[in-house]
Structure formats: C-alpha cells, structure tokens
Amino acid sequence: MVLCVYSMSAQPAVAGKGMATIKGGSYLPLYSADTQRITLRAFNMDIYPVTNADYLLFLSKYPEWSRRKVKSLFADSSYLNHWITDSSFNNNIMNSPVVNVSWFAAKKYCECNGKRLPKVAEWELVARSNEKSADASKDKEFNQWVLNWVSKPTAKVLPNVGTTFKNYYGVYDMHGLVWEWTYDFNSALTTGESRGNSSLDNTFFCGGGSFDSKDINNYASFMRFAMRSSVKANYCVPNIGFRCVK
Amino acid sequence: MKNNQIALLVVVVSMLSCSNGAKTEQVKSETNQKKECCSKETGAGAMETISDESLFNISSQWQTQKKQTFAFNGLKGKTTITAMIFTSCQSACPRIMADLKNIESGLNAEEMKQVQFLLVTMDPERDTPGRLSTFKREHQLNDNWTLVCSDEDATTEIANVLGVRIKKLSGGGFDHSNTIFVLNTNGVITYKKDGLGGAQTETIAAIKSLQQ
C-alpha cells in the first residue's frame, strides 16, 4: 500500500529555500494622497510562500500552535482544517502553500524563524513586478493575467509553490496561488466601515481624487484591499497563506 | 542650576516614547521573550486554565500611566470596560471618552467596585506614560481607570484581537474604528458597541448582567 499521508517522520522535500533581496522603493497605498507615499528600505523576502511541510516542521517545535492546542482567540475553528490530523496531511499538498492559518499563527511562524510578516507596502512593492520588470503595474497583459487568476475559484488542491512565474526579484507565486497575510492588513479601512463606526480624517475624503493612477488600472489591487478590509486576524480561510520577510 | 539640570533630565526621561520604554523592558527580559517564542507552553496558560477566548492569553508587556508594568491577565477579577484611544486625538476620542463616562455614571457605587476601565493607546510612538497620566488628569479620571501603552507589535496584536482597525495618517493622526468592549472577570469579551454616541443603556445593561 502506498503511504499517501505525510507526517512528522517524513523528510521535508523542499530544502534550501532562500530569500530574495528587494532593494526597496516607494509605494502609495490605495485611497491615499500622494503625500502618504511610503518609502521602503531594502529587505529580504521568502522566494516561496510557506508550505504545508514547512508549517508541519514549525508545529513540531511549537506544538502550542497545533490544531488541538491553539487558542480560539488566535485562530478560528477552520484552523488547518485541510489537514487529516494535527500532524498529517495528504502527501499531494506537502509542497502547496499552507492555508487556513490565522494572522496570529503566520506572525508567530515568521518570528520563530527569525523573520516577520511583510507590511502591505512591502508586499505590494514586490507584487507589482513581473518576469522582466520591477514595476509592471502599467503592463496591461500582466494586470490581466493577475485579474484572471483572482477571478477564478480557488483550486481544491492547491498547486505546489514555485509553479507560477518567477518575478524580477526572483520571487515566485505573488499571484496565482493564494492571497497572503500582511503585518498591517488591519490598516485597510474602507469608507463603508467608516460610516458605521470610525472616525475619519478629512483627507480621507478630500484625498479621494488622488488615487494612484497606476492602481486605477489595477483592479486586482482593489480586490486585495477589499480582502484585507474584510478579514479578521483570527480568520483561517482556504485561500490565504503567507510568506515572511527579514 | 542643579535643579534646572534635574528638571531637564526629568523632561528628557518623560519624553521617551512608550515604545522605547517597552524596548528597554524587552532587552532586560530577552531570555523570557525568546522562551515565550520557543516554549512548549506559554507562561500565562501553563499555570491555570484560561478560557480560549480570554484576552488573558495575550502575553505582551505594557506600561501604565504610572509607569508600572501591566499585562492583560492583571485585569482578572473585575469586569473591564475598554477602548483604544490616542491622546492627541481631536475628533472621535473626546466622544468615545464621553461615552465611557456615560457608562461610568450609569453604575452605582456597589457596581463600580466590581468594574474597572482600561484605555489602550493606539499611538505607541507619542503616548508615553507621562502623556497618559496628563490625559487621565485632564479628563478627571479616577483610580478605577488605567491607561496603558506598549510597542508597535503589542499594539498591533491587541488591535487585531479586538478587531479595531487602525490606519496611521501622514499628519500623525489615525483613522480608526470606535468600539467599546466589555470583558468579564475572566477576560472574555461579552459585549461590544460599535460607533460613537447614542445611549449607552445596552452597554450598561451588559455590564450589570455580569455583576454577582
């Protein structure tokens, strides 16, 4: 009988996964005036999203984050619910991005590996790169490709990491596999929400005419904004994974 | 002359941001910090059973307006009414303060003994214990009120636990959601009220329902 369940005793198949150096740059958040442009210093980013195998290794060291032990304050009941048990999953998702993980869990994973979650600005800076250029946000073909992916339902079995394109920085899978947690996703505040229960600085409205013109063409970035503004940090959903930066 | 120097020193010390203060704390307890990340059980959870949903599961370190260390499990035993604020806030925070004071005035002396108020700053860079202390005085808050600050990481974590959205603005302010939370004696959120103003009768009823 073929053993089709991956468990703690098996060897991780992906070895020597590295990080890519991102030389920094500037990013203008959605719904922001140009004065709110963020300048980013150089950082390193994981080349691939964190896989199920990576995550299992983390749990072997930090069992308090296992399905059975995790606090509901930090992860809802869907946490790792695509796994068979606390420490095993189907072999065919070993190298797929881990999903159904909360922001708290993702943050802890990065910290325990001496890294951190990327900020929205850092993530978006890398995400606007295609194979050839650091900033492809004006490239119609690229934007269409990304949009095609976000328009499709999530695959039942997620493909392995590294199966989409390698971008200008040498980073894979920023688009095409899963959405990813960011450290400050919580700063995505929409006017819809603000009507109900938040205070708004006037610039929030008055700055409305100064949307980043690049992003107006980039519908997918609005979808990511909507995704960030609709999730809570303990949510575990089947199309959000993560990667770390340093 | 000497007095001047001392005064200057006091000013410098009190100008240190909360995050700096917390960082000093972190350096001191670096071994503890590492242990926390790498331990099998977190310190808070290992000793006694805490509800999975309790805010007492949060292990970050905070400082009060009196520069005393504070952790969320220190809230145990009383009903807590809490909200996130920042002291330089011009528009919404005075209103959320008014809401909180309305709640306070809706409780009788007996109930007040079983209740505490906690204000958590969302502005760790500027809200030092000193500024929190000034804010407490200016708003004439009694000793039932505690104001706390920490570093960016702890602030982001509590905001995410509470589901309070915070967007830092270039002018130094924040866009943020305004929510008042009621925690039971075990640190579990039992009621929350979104939005400013309006009658606080439901919040007061939620607090009263927790009293023995």
Tab-separated table of C-alpha atoms in Angstrom, chain A residues 26-39 121 201-208 210, chain B residues 167-175:
chain	number	residue	atom	x	y	z
A	26	SER	CA	8.209	53.590	-2.762
A	27	TYR	CA	4.575	52.601	-2.578
A	28	LEU	CA	1.402	54.660	-2.494
A	29	PRO	CA	-1.368	52.901	-0.554
A	30	LEU	CA	-4.812	52.818	-2.097
A	31	TYR	CA	-7.125	55.648	-1.027
A	32	SER	CA	-4.165	57.817	-0.085
A	33	ALA	CA	-2.998	61.262	-1.088
A	34	ASP	CA	0.401	61.447	-2.746
A	35	THR	CA	1.865	62.876	0.462
A	36	GLN	CA	1.225	59.482	2.028
A	37	ARG	CA	3.665	57.718	-0.279
A	38	ILE	CA	5.664	55.187	1.727
A	39	THR	CA	9.404	54.869	1.186
A	121	ALA	CA	3.625	48.262	1.231
A	201	ASP	CA	-9.577	62.336	8.935
A	202	ASN	CA	-10.828	64.785	6.338
A	203	THR	CA	-8.005	63.950	3.966
A	204	PHE	CA	-9.548	60.525	3.690
A	205	PHE	CA	-12.325	62.031	1.641
A	206	CYS	CA	-10.557	65.018	0.161
A	207	GLY	CA	-7.704	62.812	-0.993
A	208	GLY	CA	-10.196	60.763	-2.965
A	210	SER	CA	-5.684	61.450	-5.961
B	167	LYS	CA	-4.719	53.389	9.779
B	168	LYS	CA	-1.882	55.738	10.555
B	169	LEU	CA	-2.150	59.052	8.732
B	170	SER	CA	0.708	61.178	7.497
B	171	GLY	CA	-0.290	64.072	9.770
B	172	GLY	CA	0.298	61.919	12.845
B	173	GLY	CA	-3.315	61.002	13.462
B	174	PHE	CA	-5.193	57.788	12.818
B	175	ASP	CA	-8.304	56.609	11.088
